[in-house]
Coordinates of C-alpha atoms in Angstrom, one line a residue:
X20 CA 143.6 77.4 83.8
X21 CA 141.4 80.6 84.0
X22 CA 139.0 79.0 81.6
X23 CA 138.8 75.8 83.6
X24 CA 138.1 77.8 86.8
X25 CA 135.4 79.8 85.1
X26 CA 133.7 76.6 83.9
X27 CA 133.9 75.1 87.3
X28 CA 132.3 78.2 88.9
X29 CA 129.6 78.3 86.2
X30 CA 128.8 74.6 86.7
X31 CA 128.7 75.1 90.5
X32 CA 126.3 78.1 90.2
X33 CA 124.1 76.1 87.9
X34 CA 124.0 73.1 90.2
X35 CA 123.2 75.3 93.2
X36 CA 120.4 77.1 91.4
X37 CA 118.9 73.8 90.2
X38 CA 119.0 72.4 93.7
X39 CA 117.4 75.5 95.1
X40 CA 114.6 75.3 92.5
X41 CA 114.1 71.6 93.2
X42 CA 114.0 72.3 97.0
X43 CA 111.5 75.1 96.4
X44 CA 109.2 72.8 94.4
X45 CA 109.6 70.1 97.0
X46 CA 108.7 72.5 99.8
X47 CA 105.5 73.6 98.0
X48 CA 104.5 70.4 96.4
X49 CA 103.8 69.7 92.7
X50 CA 101.3 66.9 92.6
X51 CA 98.8 69.2 90.8
X52 CA 99.4 69.8 87.1
X53 CA 99.4 73.5 87.4
X54 CA 99.7 76.0 90.3
X55 CA 100.0 79.8 90.8
X56 CA 100.5 81.9 93.9
X57 CA 99.8 85.6 93.5
X58 CA 99.8 88.6 95.9
X59 CA 96.4 90.1 95.4
X60 CA 96.8 93.9 95.7
X61 CA 99.8 94.2 93.4
X62 CA 99.2 91.1 91.2
X63 CA 102.7 89.9 91.8
X64 CA 103.2 86.2 91.0
X65 CA 105.2 84.7 93.9
X66 CA 105.4 81.2 92.6
X67 CA 104.2 79.4 89.5
X68 CA 104.5 76.0 87.9
X69 CA 103.1 75.2 84.5
X70 CA 100.9 78.2 84.9
X71 CA 100.0 78.8 81.3
X72 CA 98.8 75.3 80.3
X73 CA 95.2 75.3 79.0
X74 CA 93.2 73.0 81.3
X75 CA 89.6 72.3 82.0
X76 CA 88.5 74.6 84.9
X77 CA 85.3 72.8 86.1
X78 CA 83.4 75.1 88.6
X79 CA 86.1 77.7 89.1
X80 CA 84.5 78.9 85.8
X81 CA 81.9 80.5 88.1
X82 CA 84.5 83.1 89.2
X83 CA 83.9 84.8 85.9
X84 CA 80.2 84.3 86.2
X85 CA 80.4 86.2 89.5
X86 CA 82.4 89.0 88.0
X87 CA 79.6 89.6 85.4
X88 CA 76.9 89.4 88.1
X89 CA 78.7 92.0 90.2
X90 CA 79.4 94.1 87.1
X91 CA 75.6 94.3 86.6
X92 CA 74.8 95.0 90.2
X93 CA 77.3 97.8 90.5
X94 CA 76.1 99.4 87.2
X95 CA 72.6 99.4 88.6
X96 CA 71.2 97.1 85.9
X97 CA 70.1 94.6 88.5
X98 CA 69.6 94.6 92.3
X99 CA 70.2 92.1 95.0
X100 CA 66.5 92.0 95.8
X101 CA 65.4 91.4 92.2
X102 CA 63.7 88.1 91.5
X103 CA 65.1 85.7 88.9
X104 CA 63.0 82.9 87.5
X105 CA 64.4 79.4 86.9
X106 CA 63.9 78.0 83.4
X107 CA 63.6 74.4 82.3
X108 CA 67.1 74.6 80.9
X109 CA 68.5 75.9 84.2
X110 CA 66.6 73.2 86.2
X111 CA 68.1 70.5 83.9
X112 CA 71.7 71.2 85.0
X113 CA 73.4 68.2 86.6
X114 CA 76.5 68.1 88.9
X115 CA 76.5 70.5 91.8
X116 CA 73.0 72.0 92.2
X117 CA 70.6 73.5 94.7
X118 CA 67.6 71.8 93.0
X119 CA 65.7 74.8 91.7
X120 CA 62.4 74.0 90.1
X121 CA 61.2 75.3 86.8
X122 CA 59.3 78.6 87.4
X123 CA 60.8 79.0 90.9
X124 CA 61.8 82.5 91.8
X125 CA 64.7 83.5 94.0
X126 CA 66.4 86.8 94.7
X127 CA 69.6 87.7 93.0
X128 CA 71.3 87.6 96.5
X129 CA 70.0 84.1 97.2
X130 CA 71.3 82.9 93.9
X131 CA 74.7 84.5 94.5
X132 CA 74.8 82.4 97.8
X133 CA 73.9 79.3 95.9
X134 CA 76.7 79.9 93.4
X135 CA 79.5 81.0 95.8
X136 CA 78.7 78.6 98.7
X137 CA 77.3 75.5 97.1
X138 CA 78.5 75.9 93.5
X139 CA 75.0 75.6 92.1
X140 CA 75.0 75.0 88.4
X141 CA 71.3 75.6 88.2
X142 CA 71.7 78.9 90.0
X143 CA 74.5 80.0 87.7
X144 CA 72.4 79.4 84.6
X145 CA 69.4 81.1 86.2
X146 CA 71.5 84.2 86.8
X147 CA 73.0 84.0 83.3
X148 CA 69.5 84.0 81.7
X149 CA 68.3 86.7 84.0
X150 CA 71.1 89.0 82.9
X151 CA 71.6 88.2 79.3
X152 CA 68.4 86.4 78.2
X153 CA 70.3 83.2 77.4
X154 CA 73.3 81.3 78.7
X155 CA 74.9 81.5 75.2
X156 CA 74.8 85.3 75.3
X157 CA 76.0 85.4 78.8
X158 CA 79.0 83.2 77.8
X159 CA 79.8 85.7 75.1
X160 CA 80.0 88.4 77.8
X161 CA 82.3 86.1 79.8
X162 CA 84.7 85.7 76.9
X163 CA 84.7 89.4 76.2
X164 CA 85.5 90.2 79.9
X165 CA 88.3 87.6 79.8
X166 CA 89.8 89.3 76.8
X167 CA 89.6 92.7 78.6
X168 CA 91.5 91.2 81.5
X169 CA 94.3 89.8 79.3
X170 CA 93.3 86.2 80.0
X171 CA 95.1 84.8 76.9
X172 CA 94.7 81.1 77.7
X173 CA 91.0 81.2 78.3
X174 CA 87.8 80.4 76.4
X175 CA 84.4 79.6 78.0
X176 CA 81.6 77.5 76.6
X177 CA 79.2 77.5 79.6
X178 CA 78.7 79.6 82.7
X179 CA 79.2 76.9 85.3
X180 CA 82.0 74.6 84.1
X181 CA 79.9 71.5 83.8
X182 CA 80.9 70.9 80.1
X183 CA 83.5 68.4 79.0
X184 CA 84.2 70.3 75.8
X185 CA 87.8 70.7 74.8
X186 CA 87.0 74.3 73.8
X187 CA 86.2 75.2 77.4
X188 CA 89.6 75.9 79.1
X189 CA 91.7 78.3 81.1
X190 CA 95.0 78.3 82.9
X191 CA 96.1 78.7 86.5
X192 CA 97.5 82.1 85.6
X193 CA 94.2 83.3 84.1
X194 CA 92.3 81.9 87.1
X195 CA 94.5 84.0 89.4
X196 CA 93.9 87.1 87.2
X197 CA 90.1 86.7 87.3
X198 CA 90.1 85.8 91.0
X199 CA 92.1 89.0 91.6
X200 CA 89.6 91.1 89.6
X201 CA 86.7 89.7 91.6
X202 CA 88.1 90.2 95.1
X203 CA 89.8 93.6 94.4
X204 CA 86.9 95.2 92.5
X205 CA 84.1 93.5 94.4
X206 CA 85.3 92.6 97.9
X207 CA 81.7 92.1 99.1
X208 CA 82.1 88.6 97.6
X209 CA 83.7 87.7 100.9
X210 CA 80.4 88.3 102.6
X211 CA 79.3 85.1 100.8
X212 CA 82.4 83.1 100.3
X213 CA 83.1 83.0 104.1
X214 CA 79.7 81.5 104.9
X215 CA 80.2 77.8 106.0
X216 CA 76.5 76.8 106.0
X217 CA 73.2 78.5 105.4
X218 CA 69.6 77.6 104.5
X219 CA 67.5 78.8 101.6
X220 CA 63.8 78.3 101.1
X221 CA 62.3 76.8 98.0
X222 CA 58.9 78.2 97.1
X223 CA 57.2 76.2 94.4
X224 CA 53.7 75.0 93.5
X225 CA 54.4 72.0 95.7
X226 CA 54.9 74.2 98.7
X227 CA 57.9 75.5 100.7
X228 CA 61.0 73.5 101.7
X229 CA 64.3 74.3 103.3
X230 CA 67.6 73.5 101.5
X231 CA 71.0 73.7 103.3
X232 CA 73.9 75.3 101.4
X233 CA 77.2 73.8 102.5
X234 CA 80.5 75.5 101.5
X235 CA 82.6 73.4 99.1
X236 CA 85.9 75.0 100.3
X237 CA 86.9 72.9 103.3
X238 CA 89.9 75.1 104.1
X239 CA 87.4 77.6 105.7
X240 CA 87.2 75.1 108.6
X241 CA 90.9 74.2 108.8
X242 CA 92.8 77.5 108.1
X243 CA 91.9 80.7 109.9
X244 CA 93.3 82.9 107.2
X245 CA 91.2 81.5 104.3
X246 CA 88.4 83.7 103.0
X247 CA 87.1 81.7 100.0
X248 CA 87.0 81.5 96.9
X249 CA 85.9 78.7 94.6
X250 CA 86.4 75.0 94.1
X251 CA 85.7 72.8 91.1
X252 CA 85.9 69.2 90.0
X253 CA 84.9 67.0 87.0
X254 CA 86.3 63.8 85.6
X255 CA 88.1 65.8 82.9
X256 CA 89.3 68.7 85.1
X257 CA 90.1 66.5 88.2
X258 CA 90.3 68.7 91.3
X259 CA 90.7 72.5 91.2
X260 CA 90.6 75.4 93.7
X261 CA 91.2 79.1 93.8
X262 CA 91.8 80.0 97.4
X263 CA 92.1 83.5 99.0
X264 CA 93.8 84.0 102.3
X265 CA 94.8 87.1 104.3
X266 CA 97.3 87.6 107.1
X267 CA 99.1 90.7 108.4
X268 CA 97.9 92.8 105.5
X269 CA 99.1 90.3 102.9
X270 CA 96.4 88.9 100.7
X271 CA 97.2 85.8 98.6
X272 CA 95.5 83.9 95.8
X273 CA 96.5 80.3 95.5
X274 CA 95.3 78.5 92.4
X275 CA 95.6 74.7 92.0
X276 CA 94.5 72.9 88.9
X277 CA 94.2 69.2 88.0
X278 CA 95.1 67.9 91.4
X279 CA 94.8 64.1 91.6
X280 CA 92.2 63.9 94.4
X281 CA 89.9 65.9 96.7
X282 CA 92.4 66.2 99.5
X283 CA 95.4 67.1 97.3
X284 CA 93.9 70.3 96.0
X285 CA 93.4 71.7 99.5
X286 CA 96.8 70.3 100.7
X287 CA 98.6 72.0 97.8
X288 CA 96.6 75.3 98.2
X289 CA 97.6 75.4 101.9
X290 CA 101.2 74.7 101.1
X291 CA 101.2 77.6 98.6
X292 CA 99.6 79.9 101.2
X293 CA 102.0 79.0 103.9
X294 CA 104.9 79.5 101.5
X295 CA 103.6 82.9 100.6
X296 CA 103.1 84.0 104.2
X297 CA 106.6 82.8 105.1
X298 CA 108.4 84.5 102.2
X299 CA 106.2 87.5 101.4
X300 CA 106.5 91.0 102.9
X301 CA 104.0 93.7 101.8
X302 CA 104.7 97.4 101.6
X303 CA 102.0 100.0 101.0
X304 CA 102.3 103.7 100.7
X305 CA 99.0 105.3 101.8
X306 CA 100.3 108.9 102.1
X307 CA 98.8 109.9 98.7
X308 CA 101.4 112.7 98.5
X309 CA 98.7 115.4 98.5
X310 CA 99.9 118.9 97.7
X311 CA 99.3 122.1 95.9
X312 CA 101.5 122.3 92.8
X313 CA 102.4 125.6 91.2
X314 CA 101.2 126.1 87.6
X315 CA 101.6 128.7 84.9
X316 CA 98.9 130.6 83.0
X317 CA 96.0 129.4 85.1
X318 CA 93.1 131.3 86.6
X319 CA 94.8 130.4 89.9
X320 CA 98.4 129.7 90.7
X321 CA 98.2 126.2 92.0
X322 CA 96.4 122.9 91.4
X323 CA 95.5 120.3 94.0
X324 CA 97.3 117.0 93.3
X325 CA 97.7 113.5 94.8
X326 CA 99.3 110.2 93.9
X327 CA 97.7 106.8 93.2
X328 CA 98.3 104.2 95.9
X329 CA 101.5 102.1 95.6
X330 CA 102.2 98.6 96.9
X331 CA 105.2 96.3 96.7
X332 CA 105.8 92.7 97.5
X333 CA 109.2 91.5 98.6
X334 CA 110.1 87.8 98.7
X335 CA 113.8 88.2 99.4
X336 CA 113.8 89.2 103.0
X337 CA 114.7 92.8 102.4
X338 CA 114.1 95.4 105.1
X339 CA 111.1 97.3 103.7
X340 CA 111.7 100.2 106.1
X341 CA 114.5 101.2 103.7
X342 CA 112.1 101.9 100.9
X343 CA 112.5 105.5 99.7
X344 CA 110.1 107.7 97.7
X345 CA 111.0 110.6 95.5
X346 CA 108.4 113.1 94.2
X347 CA 109.3 114.2 90.6
X348 CA 107.1 116.9 89.1
X349 CA 107.1 118.0 85.4
X350 CA 109.4 120.9 84.8
X351 CA 106.6 123.2 83.5
X352 CA 102.9 122.6 84.3
X353 CA 100.7 124.9 82.3
X354 CA 96.9 125.5 82.3
X355 CA 94.4 124.4 81.2
X356 CA 94.5 121.3 83.4
X357 CA 91.8 118.7 83.6
X358 CA 91.1 116.5 86.6
X359 CA 93.2 113.3 86.2
X360 CA 96.0 114.9 84.2
X361 CA 99.4 113.4 85.1
X362 CA 101.6 116.2 86.4
X363 CA 104.5 114.1 87.9
X364 CA 105.5 110.8 89.4
X365 CA 106.5 109.3 92.8
X366 CA 109.4 106.9 92.2
X367 CA 110.2 104.2 94.8
X368 CA 113.5 102.5 95.4
X369 CA 114.9 99.9 97.8
X370 CA 118.6 99.7 98.6
X371 CA 119.3 102.1 95.6
X372 CA 117.4 100.0 93.1
X373 CA 114.0 101.1 91.6
X374 CA 111.0 99.0 92.6
X375 CA 108.2 101.0 91.0
X376 CA 106.5 104.3 90.5
X377 CA 103.0 105.8 90.6
X378 CA 101.4 108.9 88.9
X379 CA 100.8 112.2 90.5
X380 CA 97.5 113.5 89.1
X381 CA 95.5 116.7 89.2
X382 CA 92.5 116.4 91.5
X383 CA 90.6 119.4 90.0
X384 CA 90.1 121.4 86.8
X385 CA 92.0 124.6 86.4
X386 CA 91.1 126.8 83.4
X387 CA 93.6 128.9 81.4
X388 CA 93.7 132.5 82.3
X389 CA 92.5 135.3 80.0
X390 CA 92.6 139.1 79.7
X391 CA 89.6 139.6 82.0
X392 CA 91.1 137.4 84.8
X393 CA 94.5 139.2 84.4
X394 CA 92.7 142.6 84.6
X395 CA 90.8 141.6 87.7
X396 CA 94.0 140.3 89.3
X397 CA 95.9 143.6 88.6
X398 CA 93.0 145.6 89.9
X399 CA 92.8 143.6 93.0
X400 CA 96.5 144.0 93.7
X401 CA 96.2 147.7 93.1
X402 CA 93.4 148.0 95.6
X403 CA 95.5 146.2 98.2
X404 CA 98.2 149.0 98.0
X405 CA 98.0 151.4 101.0

């Protein structure tokens, strides 16, 4: 009898969990072949379906192109005001383009707008050649960067996603990873991805002409929380989008790949975003836990320390005001100490269960004491005696 009751309970739990999962899928929508919903600051995946399947990414390839461009800007190797020249190869790109002419020069910033707003394939190749000398070498840089980010289901063959090669692929999970890298490391991309429409000026031997860039992410017009990021479509990839939205301090990345039509990708992205905002609560500890920690055998008795930032995403409706933090320092901290050395941890818990931790690190160098310092210290103390 006990065994029968146990089996009935197990079956009931299984049925309930199955129904819940089915209801969740129904609530979000699964017309696309692959989707991922990620909380940006922590990288927490809130929802995923078929997220590791290798699929053709079309123009959302350009997210990695933008990462490389901003890498070079921030390293000082190129500047926004630098001029890049369009080659015959760049001009020959089909698909989405801004109709750059061979020999035409545009600033790096203008080309960024052409890539982010209008998804210009010709602009992408122009920037690839400007940075690496050739598109092929630039693509090698893209693949190396993808490996560094742990994008295990990704391989690029061009910088714009126009190719139909089976060897050019990524997954929804990897798109979320590179989208997060772009917006967290280079948030200035939102300066461009939120532009709905803007004109550029073509300056060629035929004279000057205006060209209007129109944003390919239509959610910018229909959803007040959307801030970008990149769309893509080819006959092979179907319809894709990586969308970033922010509300009440929660920033979400919704990736939709291989949606059946133009409207479906935006509909499913919006469903993911709405689901995330409804079920996602964000906690961030900004206190930094700055303090002076006692040390042994140093030229001074304490070292300045602080913790890294900590964030946590809850999708179960918990009261985040009940999150507790405990500072735990190493039992004995001895000089010499270098800036960045880990001297302890801040551990976080919710309702008695651990939810994460962050390092407490030294914010300065402290050298080890020697006989001279000890002699001076003793002499100083002696002189202080009345």
